[in-house]
Amino acid sequence: MSLSGHSPSLVDTYSERSDGHDVRWTWLAHRHGRPAEPEARDWLAGQLGDPDLSLTRDDRQRPHLDPPHQGYDCNWSHSGERLLVALAHRAQVGVDLERLQRRPRALEVSARFFTGRESDWLRAHRDRDRAFLRLWCAKEAVLKAHGHGLSFGLDKLRFEERDERLHLVECDPALGRAEQWSLREIEPAPGYLGALAWRPLAE
């Protein structure tokens, strides 16, 4: 039984499959202040059918699944009382989850850390707090998948909104090609926004 009180096999799991890549994710209730890893591990173990699932962290504290599951990648993020967990086969995956709240310094932060075009888009947006958080989650999800996190630089990748969805259109060569990345924006519960980003592993 997970710390949230729900069996990992009974929670909703969402997935996308294409070109041999399987990406699955879920969101769980999470007790604020409790470690997220045991709950994330419970769900991952259920998905992989391995109650003895083992994972380790690299020098940047990014989790990696140990053999025999090295063909999979995982990531999770928690905020408030929600936890977002993802599992990918033959792909790198990253997630970010944040609580939606007032962001009075959104323009100041974007001018310092985002690209100029993103700051212009944010300045013109009617719901600036939500737009800022959407962009933040998208960027962090890609950077967590890449493995370096925010320290790599939020200005090293640029998103544009098309058809009410964010798309990665430019990025540093270290992140690969922008068109390799897929992004899904997620709203797991009222007051929360998240993002799931993934790209296929090189064959």
mmCIF file of C-alpha atoms in Angstrom:
data_model
loop_
_atom_site.group_PDB
_atom_site.id
_atom_site.type_symbol
_atom_site.label_atom_id
_atom_site.label_comp_id
_atom_site.label_asym_id
_atom_site.label_seq_id
_atom_site.Cartn_x
_atom_site.Cartn_y
_atom_site.Cartn_z
ATOM 1 C CA MET A 1 0.000 0.000 0.000
ATOM 2 C CA SER A 2 1.356 3.424 -0.891
ATOM 3 C CA LEU A 3 1.689 6.274 1.589
ATOM 4 C CA SER A 4 -1.265 8.007 -0.074
ATOM 5 C CA GLY A 5 -3.531 5.135 0.963
ATOM 6 C CA HIS A 6 -4.243 4.012 -2.622
ATOM 7 C CA SER A 7 -2.950 0.857 -4.254
ATOM 8 C CA PRO A 8 -0.696 1.797 -7.197
ATOM 9 C CA SER A 9 -2.630 -0.687 -9.349
ATOM 10 C CA LEU A 10 -5.906 1.194 -8.794
ATOM 11 C CA VAL A 11 -4.864 4.722 -9.776
ATOM 12 C CA ASP A 12 -5.498 6.121 -13.240
ATOM 13 C CA THR A 13 -2.613 5.634 -15.636
ATOM 14 C CA TYR A 14 -2.328 7.533 -18.915
ATOM 15 C CA SER A 15 -0.137 6.580 -21.847
ATOM 16 C CA GLU A 16 1.029 7.405 -25.338
ATOM 17 C CA ARG A 17 2.618 4.918 -27.699
ATOM 18 C CA SER A 18 4.341 5.664 -31.001
ATOM 19 C CA ASP A 19 7.324 4.316 -32.936
ATOM 20 C CA GLY A 20 8.043 1.764 -30.232
ATOM 21 C CA HIS A 21 8.105 4.348 -27.438
ATOM 22 C CA ASP A 22 5.795 3.877 -24.490
ATOM 23 C CA VAL A 23 5.281 6.812 -22.109
ATOM 24 C CA ARG A 24 3.042 6.389 -19.059
ATOM 25 C CA TRP A 25 2.177 8.758 -16.274
ATOM 26 C CA THR A 26 -0.103 9.198 -13.301
ATOM 27 C CA TRP A 27 -0.809 11.652 -10.524
ATOM 28 C CA LEU A 28 -1.253 10.659 -6.923
ATOM 29 C CA ALA A 29 -2.399 12.209 -3.699
ATOM 30 C CA HIS A 30 0.652 13.178 -1.682
ATOM 31 C CA ARG A 31 0.981 14.210 1.936
ATOM 32 C CA HIS A 32 2.710 17.565 2.085
ATOM 33 C CA GLY A 33 6.115 17.318 3.734
ATOM 34 C CA ARG A 34 6.500 13.571 3.164
ATOM 35 C CA PRO A 35 9.197 12.171 0.837
ATOM 36 C CA ALA A 36 7.841 11.534 -2.642
ATOM 37 C CA GLU A 37 10.221 8.741 -3.638
ATOM 38 C CA PRO A 38 8.468 5.864 -1.795
ATOM 39 C CA GLU A 39 5.133 6.678 -3.485
ATOM 40 C CA ALA A 40 6.783 7.110 -6.873
ATOM 41 C CA ARG A 41 8.643 3.832 -6.432
ATOM 42 C CA ASP A 42 5.378 2.041 -5.511
ATOM 43 C CA TRP A 43 3.737 3.109 -8.768
ATOM 44 C CA LEU A 44 6.807 2.359 -10.878
ATOM 45 C CA ALA A 45 7.126 -1.094 -9.288
ATOM 46 C CA GLY A 46 3.482 -1.800 -10.101
ATOM 47 C CA GLN A 47 3.921 -0.716 -13.711
ATOM 48 C CA LEU A 48 6.992 -2.886 -14.175
ATOM 49 C CA GLY A 49 5.700 -5.827 -12.153
ATOM 50 C CA ASP A 50 8.741 -5.775 -9.902
ATOM 51 C CA PRO A 51 8.113 -5.392 -6.138
ATOM 52 C CA ASP A 52 11.888 -5.322 -5.583
ATOM 53 C CA LEU A 53 12.406 -2.418 -7.986
ATOM 54 C CA SER A 54 15.772 -0.729 -7.486
ATOM 55 C CA LEU A 55 16.768 2.759 -8.538
ATOM 56 C CA THR A 56 19.807 4.936 -7.999
ATOM 57 C CA ARG A 57 20.549 8.631 -8.394
ATOM 58 C CA ASP A 58 23.336 10.195 -10.401
ATOM 59 C CA ASP A 59 25.547 13.098 -9.325
ATOM 60 C CA ARG A 60 22.742 15.532 -10.127
ATOM 61 C CA GLN A 61 20.265 13.464 -8.084
ATOM 62 C CA ARG A 62 18.310 12.364 -11.135
ATOM 63 C CA PRO A 63 16.755 8.900 -10.586
ATOM 64 C CA HIS A 64 17.661 5.957 -12.851
ATOM 65 C CA LEU A 65 16.156 2.477 -12.880
ATOM 66 C CA ASP A 66 18.606 -0.349 -12.222
ATOM 67 C CA PRO A 67 18.824 -3.606 -14.235
ATOM 68 C CA PRO A 68 16.832 -5.386 -15.506
ATOM 69 C CA HIS A 69 14.865 -2.179 -16.220
ATOM 70 C CA GLN A 70 17.660 -0.088 -17.740
ATOM 71 C CA GLY A 71 15.635 0.253 -20.955
ATOM 72 C CA TYR A 72 13.184 2.453 -19.043
ATOM 73 C CA ASP A 73 13.432 5.990 -17.732
ATOM 74 C CA CYS A 74 11.461 7.596 -14.904
ATOM 75 C CA ASN A 75 10.877 10.970 -13.318
ATOM 76 C CA TRP A 76 8.571 12.561 -10.771
ATOM 77 C CA SER A 77 7.640 15.918 -9.294
ATOM 78 C CA HIS A 78 5.508 16.891 -6.321
ATOM 79 C CA SER A 79 3.900 20.113 -5.168
ATOM 80 C CA GLY A 80 1.432 20.711 -2.358
ATOM 81 C CA GLU A 81 -0.653 17.543 -2.087
ATOM 82 C CA ARG A 82 -0.101 16.131 -5.580
ATOM 83 C CA LEU A 83 2.596 13.910 -7.086
ATOM 84 C CA LEU A 84 3.174 13.421 -10.819
ATOM 85 C CA VAL A 85 5.121 10.292 -11.863
ATOM 86 C CA ALA A 86 6.193 9.182 -15.351
ATOM 87 C CA LEU A 87 7.727 6.059 -16.876
ATOM 88 C CA ALA A 88 9.084 5.798 -20.426
ATOM 89 C CA HIS A 89 10.393 2.917 -22.522
ATOM 90 C CA ARG A 90 13.207 3.728 -24.966
ATOM 91 C CA ALA A 91 12.799 7.443 -24.233
ATOM 92 C CA GLN A 92 14.053 10.107 -21.846
ATOM 93 C CA VAL A 93 11.258 11.605 -19.759
ATOM 94 C CA GLY A 94 10.911 14.560 -17.391
ATOM 95 C CA VAL A 95 7.997 16.029 -15.464
ATOM 96 C CA ASP A 96 7.255 19.129 -13.448
ATOM 97 C CA LEU A 97 4.270 19.937 -11.244
ATOM 98 C CA GLU A 98 3.498 23.291 -9.630
ATOM 99 C CA ARG A 99 0.678 24.929 -7.696
ATOM 100 C CA LEU A 100 -1.138 27.685 -9.523
ATOM 101 C CA GLN A 101 -0.891 30.946 -7.590
ATOM 102 C CA ARG A 102 -0.307 34.642 -8.034
ATOM 103 C CA ARG A 103 3.044 35.469 -9.648
ATOM 104 C CA PRO A 104 3.524 39.235 -9.152
ATOM 105 C CA ARG A 105 7.139 39.022 -10.381
ATOM 106 C CA ALA A 106 6.345 36.939 -13.473
ATOM 107 C CA LEU A 107 7.527 39.585 -15.952
ATOM 108 C CA GLU A 108 10.656 40.309 -13.940
ATOM 109 C CA VAL A 109 11.553 36.623 -13.745
ATOM 110 C CA SER A 110 10.823 36.019 -17.425
ATOM 111 C CA ALA A 111 12.946 38.994 -18.477
ATOM 112 C CA ARG A 112 15.852 37.550 -16.500
ATOM 113 C CA PHE A 113 15.560 33.851 -17.279
ATOM 114 C CA PHE A 114 13.354 33.292 -20.365
ATOM 115 C CA THR A 115 13.976 34.244 -23.981
ATOM 116 C CA GLY A 116 12.928 37.654 -25.283
ATOM 117 C CA ARG A 117 10.151 36.200 -27.441
ATOM 118 C CA GLU A 118 8.756 34.250 -24.514
ATOM 119 C CA SER A 119 8.771 37.383 -22.355
ATOM 120 C CA ASP A 120 6.896 39.259 -25.091
ATOM 121 C CA TRP A 121 4.312 36.461 -25.279
ATOM 122 C CA LEU A 122 3.894 36.490 -21.518
ATOM 123 C CA ARG A 123 3.522 40.280 -21.400
ATOM 124 C CA ALA A 124 0.670 40.109 -23.914
ATOM 125 C CA HIS A 125 -1.135 37.187 -22.270
ATOM 126 C CA ARG A 126 -4.456 37.847 -20.551
ATOM 127 C CA ASP A 127 -3.895 35.240 -17.828
ATOM 128 C CA ARG A 128 -0.260 35.975 -17.054
ATOM 129 C CA ASP A 129 0.022 33.866 -13.896
ATOM 130 C CA ARG A 130 -1.198 30.743 -15.668
ATOM 131 C CA ALA A 131 0.875 31.414 -18.797
ATOM 132 C CA PHE A 132 4.023 31.897 -16.740
ATOM 133 C CA LEU A 133 3.495 28.616 -14.914
ATOM 134 C CA ARG A 134 2.744 26.719 -18.133
ATOM 135 C CA LEU A 135 6.017 27.940 -19.593
ATOM 136 C CA TRP A 136 7.971 27.231 -16.419
ATOM 137 C CA CYS A 137 6.648 23.656 -16.182
ATOM 138 C CA ALA A 138 7.365 22.976 -19.862
ATOM 139 C CA LYS A 139 10.935 24.173 -19.580
ATOM 140 C CA GLU A 140 11.646 22.311 -16.366
ATOM 141 C CA ALA A 141 10.156 19.074 -17.723
ATOM 142 C CA VAL A 142 12.519 19.141 -20.727
ATOM 143 C CA LEU A 143 15.524 20.049 -18.597
ATOM 144 C CA LYS A 144 14.761 17.301 -16.078
ATOM 145 C CA ALA A 145 14.495 14.785 -18.910
ATOM 146 C CA HIS A 146 17.845 16.001 -20.212
ATOM 147 C CA GLY A 147 19.306 15.445 -16.750
ATOM 148 C CA HIS A 148 20.800 18.820 -15.849
ATOM 149 C CA GLY A 149 17.681 20.553 -14.525
ATOM 150 C CA LEU A 150 17.340 24.298 -14.122
ATOM 151 C CA SER A 151 21.095 24.810 -13.822
ATOM 152 C CA PHE A 152 21.395 24.202 -17.575
ATOM 153 C CA GLY A 153 19.597 27.507 -18.219
ATOM 154 C CA LEU A 154 15.944 28.330 -18.867
ATOM 155 C CA ASP A 155 16.973 30.523 -21.794
ATOM 156 C CA LYS A 156 18.561 27.550 -23.602
ATOM 157 C CA LEU A 157 15.187 26.468 -24.967
ATOM 158 C CA ARG A 158 12.260 28.411 -26.427
ATOM 159 C CA PHE A 159 8.583 27.519 -26.598
ATOM 160 C CA GLU A 160 5.795 28.963 -28.735
ATOM 161 C CA GLU A 161 2.054 28.556 -28.305
ATOM 162 C CA ARG A 162 0.174 27.083 -31.265
ATOM 163 C CA ASP A 163 -3.454 26.011 -31.126
ATOM 164 C CA GLU A 164 -3.449 26.696 -27.374
ATOM 165 C CA ARG A 165 -0.549 24.252 -26.837
ATOM 166 C CA LEU A 166 3.116 24.923 -26.128
ATOM 167 C CA HIS A 167 5.677 23.570 -28.609
ATOM 168 C CA LEU A 168 9.453 23.514 -28.308
ATOM 169 C CA VAL A 169 10.781 25.402 -31.339
ATOM 170 C CA GLU A 170 14.442 26.115 -30.488
ATOM 171 C CA CYS A 171 16.961 24.641 -28.072
ATOM 172 C CA ASP A 172 20.645 24.330 -27.314
ATOM 173 C CA PRO A 173 22.315 21.543 -29.361
ATOM 174 C CA ALA A 174 23.032 19.661 -26.138
ATOM 175 C CA LEU A 175 19.278 19.091 -25.857
ATOM 176 C CA GLY A 176 19.097 17.548 -29.314
ATOM 177 C CA ARG A 177 16.739 18.808 -32.005
ATOM 178 C CA ALA A 178 13.633 20.681 -30.914
ATOM 179 C CA GLU A 179 11.381 18.538 -33.108
ATOM 180 C CA GLN A 180 12.501 15.405 -31.251
ATOM 181 C CA TRP A 181 10.727 16.553 -28.104
ATOM 182 C CA SER A 182 7.083 15.879 -27.279
ATOM 183 C CA LEU A 183 5.260 17.865 -24.604
ATOM 184 C CA ARG A 184 1.980 17.261 -22.839
ATOM 185 C CA GLU A 185 0.582 19.905 -20.511
ATOM 186 C CA ILE A 186 -1.289 18.423 -17.553
ATOM 187 C CA GLU A 187 -3.807 19.755 -15.038
ATOM 188 C CA PRO A 188 -4.122 16.975 -12.460
ATOM 189 C CA ALA A 189 -6.433 18.843 -10.086
ATOM 190 C CA PRO A 190 -7.871 22.341 -9.635
ATOM 191 C CA GLY A 191 -5.064 24.699 -8.715
ATOM 192 C CA TYR A 192 -2.241 22.584 -10.167
ATOM 193 C CA LEU A 193 -0.423 22.687 -13.498
ATOM 194 C CA GLY A 194 2.165 20.281 -14.815
ATOM 195 C CA ALA A 195 4.055 19.174 -17.894
ATOM 196 C CA LEU A 196 5.431 15.922 -19.240
ATOM 197 C CA ALA A 197 8.277 16.024 -21.798
ATOM 198 C CA TRP A 198 10.023 13.182 -23.590
ATOM 199 C CA ARG A 199 12.253 12.354 -26.546
ATOM 200 C CA PRO A 200 13.247 9.000 -28.071
ATOM 201 C CA LEU A 201 16.591 7.528 -27.132
ATOM 202 C CA ALA A 202 19.133 7.423 -29.927
ATOM 203 C CA GLU A 203 19.161 4.018 -31.610
#
